[in-house]
CSV table of C-alpha atoms in Angstrom, one decimal:
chain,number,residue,atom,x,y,z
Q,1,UNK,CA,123.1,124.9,106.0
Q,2,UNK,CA,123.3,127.4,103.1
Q,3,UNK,CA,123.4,130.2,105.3
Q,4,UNK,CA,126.1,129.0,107.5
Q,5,UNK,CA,128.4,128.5,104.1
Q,6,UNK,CA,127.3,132.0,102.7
Q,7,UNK,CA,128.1,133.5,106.2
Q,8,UNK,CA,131.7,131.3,106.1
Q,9,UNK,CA,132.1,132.7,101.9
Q,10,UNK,CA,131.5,136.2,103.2
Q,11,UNK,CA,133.9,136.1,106.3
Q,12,UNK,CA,136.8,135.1,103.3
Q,13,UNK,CA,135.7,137.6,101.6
Q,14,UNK,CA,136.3,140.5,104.0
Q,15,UNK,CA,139.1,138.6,104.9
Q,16,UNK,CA,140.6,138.5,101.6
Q,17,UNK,CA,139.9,141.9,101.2
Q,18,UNK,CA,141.6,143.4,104.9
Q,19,UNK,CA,144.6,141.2,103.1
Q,20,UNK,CA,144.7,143.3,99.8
Q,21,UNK,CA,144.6,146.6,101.9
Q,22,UNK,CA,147.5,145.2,103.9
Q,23,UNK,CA,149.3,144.1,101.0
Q,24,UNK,CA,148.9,147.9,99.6
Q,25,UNK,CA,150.4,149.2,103.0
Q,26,UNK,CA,153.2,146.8,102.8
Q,27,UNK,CA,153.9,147.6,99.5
Q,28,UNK,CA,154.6,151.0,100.4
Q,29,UNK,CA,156.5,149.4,103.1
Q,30,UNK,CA,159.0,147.7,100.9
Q,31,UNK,CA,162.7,147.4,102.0
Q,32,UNK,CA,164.9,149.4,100.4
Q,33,UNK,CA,168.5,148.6,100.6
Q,34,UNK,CA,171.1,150.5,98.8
Q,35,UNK,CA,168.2,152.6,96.9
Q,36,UNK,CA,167.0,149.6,95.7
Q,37,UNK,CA,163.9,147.9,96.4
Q,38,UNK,CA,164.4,144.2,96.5
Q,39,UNK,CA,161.6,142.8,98.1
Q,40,UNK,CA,158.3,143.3,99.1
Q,41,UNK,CA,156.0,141.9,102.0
Q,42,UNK,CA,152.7,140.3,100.7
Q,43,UNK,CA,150.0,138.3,101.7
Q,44,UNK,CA,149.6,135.6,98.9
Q,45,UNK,CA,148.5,133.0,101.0
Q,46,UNK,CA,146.7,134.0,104.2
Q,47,UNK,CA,147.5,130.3,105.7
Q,48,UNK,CA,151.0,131.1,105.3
Q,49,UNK,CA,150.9,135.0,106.4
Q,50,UNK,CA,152.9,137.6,105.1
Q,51,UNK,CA,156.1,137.0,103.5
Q,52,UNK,CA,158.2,138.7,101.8
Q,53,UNK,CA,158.6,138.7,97.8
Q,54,UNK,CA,161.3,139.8,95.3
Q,55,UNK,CA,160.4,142.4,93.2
Q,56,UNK,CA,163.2,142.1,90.9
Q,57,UNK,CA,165.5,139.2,90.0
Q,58,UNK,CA,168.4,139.3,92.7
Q,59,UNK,CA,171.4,137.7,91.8
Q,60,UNK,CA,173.2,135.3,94.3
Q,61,UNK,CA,174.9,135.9,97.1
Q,62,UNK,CA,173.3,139.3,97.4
Q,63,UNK,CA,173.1,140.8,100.8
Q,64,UNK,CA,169.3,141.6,101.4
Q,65,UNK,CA,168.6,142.2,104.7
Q,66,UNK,CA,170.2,142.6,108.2
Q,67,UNK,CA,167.7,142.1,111.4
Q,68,UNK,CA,168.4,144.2,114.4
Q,69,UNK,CA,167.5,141.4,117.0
Q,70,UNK,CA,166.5,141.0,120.8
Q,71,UNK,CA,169.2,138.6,123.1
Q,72,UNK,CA,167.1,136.6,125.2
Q,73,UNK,CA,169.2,134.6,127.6
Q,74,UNK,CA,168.4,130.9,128.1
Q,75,UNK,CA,167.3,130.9,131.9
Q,76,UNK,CA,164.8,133.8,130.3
Q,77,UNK,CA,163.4,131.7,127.6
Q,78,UNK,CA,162.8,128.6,129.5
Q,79,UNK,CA,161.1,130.7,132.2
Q,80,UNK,CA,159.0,132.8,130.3
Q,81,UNK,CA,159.4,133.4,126.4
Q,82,UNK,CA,158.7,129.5,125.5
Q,83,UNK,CA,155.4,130.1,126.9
Q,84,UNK,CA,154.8,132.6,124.4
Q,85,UNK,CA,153.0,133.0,120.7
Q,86,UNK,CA,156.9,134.5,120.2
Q,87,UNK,CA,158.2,131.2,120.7
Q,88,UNK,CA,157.8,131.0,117.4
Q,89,UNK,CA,159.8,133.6,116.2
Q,90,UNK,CA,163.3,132.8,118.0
Q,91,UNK,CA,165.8,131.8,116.5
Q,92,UNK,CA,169.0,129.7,118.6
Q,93,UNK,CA,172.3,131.3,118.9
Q,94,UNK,CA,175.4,129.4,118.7
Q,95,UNK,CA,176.6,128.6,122.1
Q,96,UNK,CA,173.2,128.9,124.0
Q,97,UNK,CA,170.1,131.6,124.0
Q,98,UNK,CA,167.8,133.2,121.8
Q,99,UNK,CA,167.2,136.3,119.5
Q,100,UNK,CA,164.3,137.3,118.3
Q,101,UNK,CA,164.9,138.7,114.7
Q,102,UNK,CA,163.5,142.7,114.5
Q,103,UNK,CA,162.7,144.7,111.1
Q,104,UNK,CA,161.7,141.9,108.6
Q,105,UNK,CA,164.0,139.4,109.9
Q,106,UNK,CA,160.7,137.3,111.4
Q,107,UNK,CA,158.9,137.4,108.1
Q,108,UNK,CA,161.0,135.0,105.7
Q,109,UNK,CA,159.0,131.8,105.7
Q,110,UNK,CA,160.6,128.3,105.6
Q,111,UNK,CA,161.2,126.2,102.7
Q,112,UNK,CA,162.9,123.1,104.1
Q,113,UNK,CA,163.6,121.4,100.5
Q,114,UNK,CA,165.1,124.7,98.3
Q,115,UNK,CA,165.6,127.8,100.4
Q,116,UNK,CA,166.4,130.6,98.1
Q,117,UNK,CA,167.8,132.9,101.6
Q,118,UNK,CA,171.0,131.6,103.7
Q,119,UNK,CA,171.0,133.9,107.3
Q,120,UNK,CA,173.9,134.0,109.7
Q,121,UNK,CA,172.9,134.6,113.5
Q,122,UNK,CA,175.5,137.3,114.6
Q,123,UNK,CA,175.4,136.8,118.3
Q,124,UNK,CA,177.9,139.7,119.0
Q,125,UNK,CA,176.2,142.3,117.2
Q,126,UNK,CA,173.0,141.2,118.2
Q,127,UNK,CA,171.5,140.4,114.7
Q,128,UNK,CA,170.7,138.1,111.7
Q,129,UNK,CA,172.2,139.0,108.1
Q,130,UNK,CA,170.3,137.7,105.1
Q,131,UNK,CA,171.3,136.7,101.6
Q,132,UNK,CA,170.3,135.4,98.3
Q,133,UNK,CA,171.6,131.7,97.9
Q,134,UNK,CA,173.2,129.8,95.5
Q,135,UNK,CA,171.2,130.7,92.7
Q,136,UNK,CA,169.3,133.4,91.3
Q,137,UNK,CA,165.9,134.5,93.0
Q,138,UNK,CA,163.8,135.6,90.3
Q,139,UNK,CA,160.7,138.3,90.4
Q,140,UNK,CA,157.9,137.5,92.1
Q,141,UNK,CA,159.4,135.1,93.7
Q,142,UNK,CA,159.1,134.2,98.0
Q,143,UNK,CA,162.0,134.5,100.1
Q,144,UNK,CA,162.3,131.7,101.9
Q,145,UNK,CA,164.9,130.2,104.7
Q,146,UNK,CA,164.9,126.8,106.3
Q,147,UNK,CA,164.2,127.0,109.7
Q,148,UNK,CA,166.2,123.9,110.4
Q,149,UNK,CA,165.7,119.8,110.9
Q,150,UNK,CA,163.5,120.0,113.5
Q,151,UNK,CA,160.0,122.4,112.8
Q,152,UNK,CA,157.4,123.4,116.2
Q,153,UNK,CA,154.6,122.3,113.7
Q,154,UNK,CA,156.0,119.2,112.3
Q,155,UNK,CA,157.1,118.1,116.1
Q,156,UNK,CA,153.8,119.2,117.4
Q,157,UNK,CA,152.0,116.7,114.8
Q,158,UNK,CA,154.6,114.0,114.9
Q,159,UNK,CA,154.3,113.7,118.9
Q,160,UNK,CA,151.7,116.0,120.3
Q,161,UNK,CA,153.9,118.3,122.1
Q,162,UNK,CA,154.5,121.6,122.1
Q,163,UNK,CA,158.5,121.6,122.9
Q,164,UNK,CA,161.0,123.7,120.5
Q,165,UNK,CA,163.8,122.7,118.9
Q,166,UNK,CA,166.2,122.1,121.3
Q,167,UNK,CA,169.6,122.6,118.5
Q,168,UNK,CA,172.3,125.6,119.0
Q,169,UNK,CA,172.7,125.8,115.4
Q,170,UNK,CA,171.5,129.2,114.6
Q,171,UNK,CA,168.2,127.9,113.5
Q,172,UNK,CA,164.9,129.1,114.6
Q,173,UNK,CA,163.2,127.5,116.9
């Protein structure tokens, strides 16, 4: 038994450690937006991924990101995207189909009670803007958005299926 936990203990290990050289890379990676670098990609928690980190206090309403995105028509994502590990990564555009958010659009993780990021799906130009909130995101701090009422994991656990969110509200699916 011992050796199975030292051989699990190791496996974090080398896990935590690939993570601090990817945080390094995406450090150097950080988005730059008017010569300013407001946020950073990280891994803090490998069960939640990479997300994306201010590295200065941003105050609200500031404009911190716009995602170039993919237009996936409906018939296209009930045929074949829905099947798909990027199922997770749409997000539902007012008046029917799906974008998938480019750049670091997909990286914001949700925070369904206090959101610090508002996005707008801009089905005409084909992207998603992001800002700062209401309030001011201080250093250090994750970006989060809420990805809306209805989340894959928490309908996956409540009734065992894998169906998305079926709303046209701009939130992902």
């Amino acid at each position: 038994m011992a050796t199975e936990e030292q051989a699990e203990t190791d496996t974090v290990a080398e896990q935590c450690s690939e993570h601090n050289k990817l945080n390094a890379l995406f450090d150097e990676m950080a988005m730059k937006e008017s010569g300013t670098i407001l946020y950073q990609i990280r891994i803090n928690d490998p069960s939640r991924g990479r997300g994306l980190y201010a590295t200065q206090d941003i105050a609200p309403f500031t404009h911190i990101h716009t995602a170039p995105c993919i237009y996936i028509p409906i018939t296209e994502y009930d045929d074949h995207l829905k099947f798909t590990e990027l199922n997770h990564y749409v997000f539902n555009c007012p008046g029917g189909g799906k974008m998938v958010a480019l750049g670091h659009g997909s990286l914001f993780n949700h925070d369904g009670k206090s959101p610090n990021v508002d996005y707008r799906v801009d089905r005409e130009h084909c992207c998603i803007r992001y800002s700062t909130g209401h309030r001011v995101v201080k250093c250090g701090e994750e970006l989060c958005i809420c990805y809306g009422s209805r989340i894959w994991w928490e309908e996956n656990n409540k009734e065992g299926d894998d169906s998305s969110s079926s709303s046209d509200d701009g939130d992902p699916v």
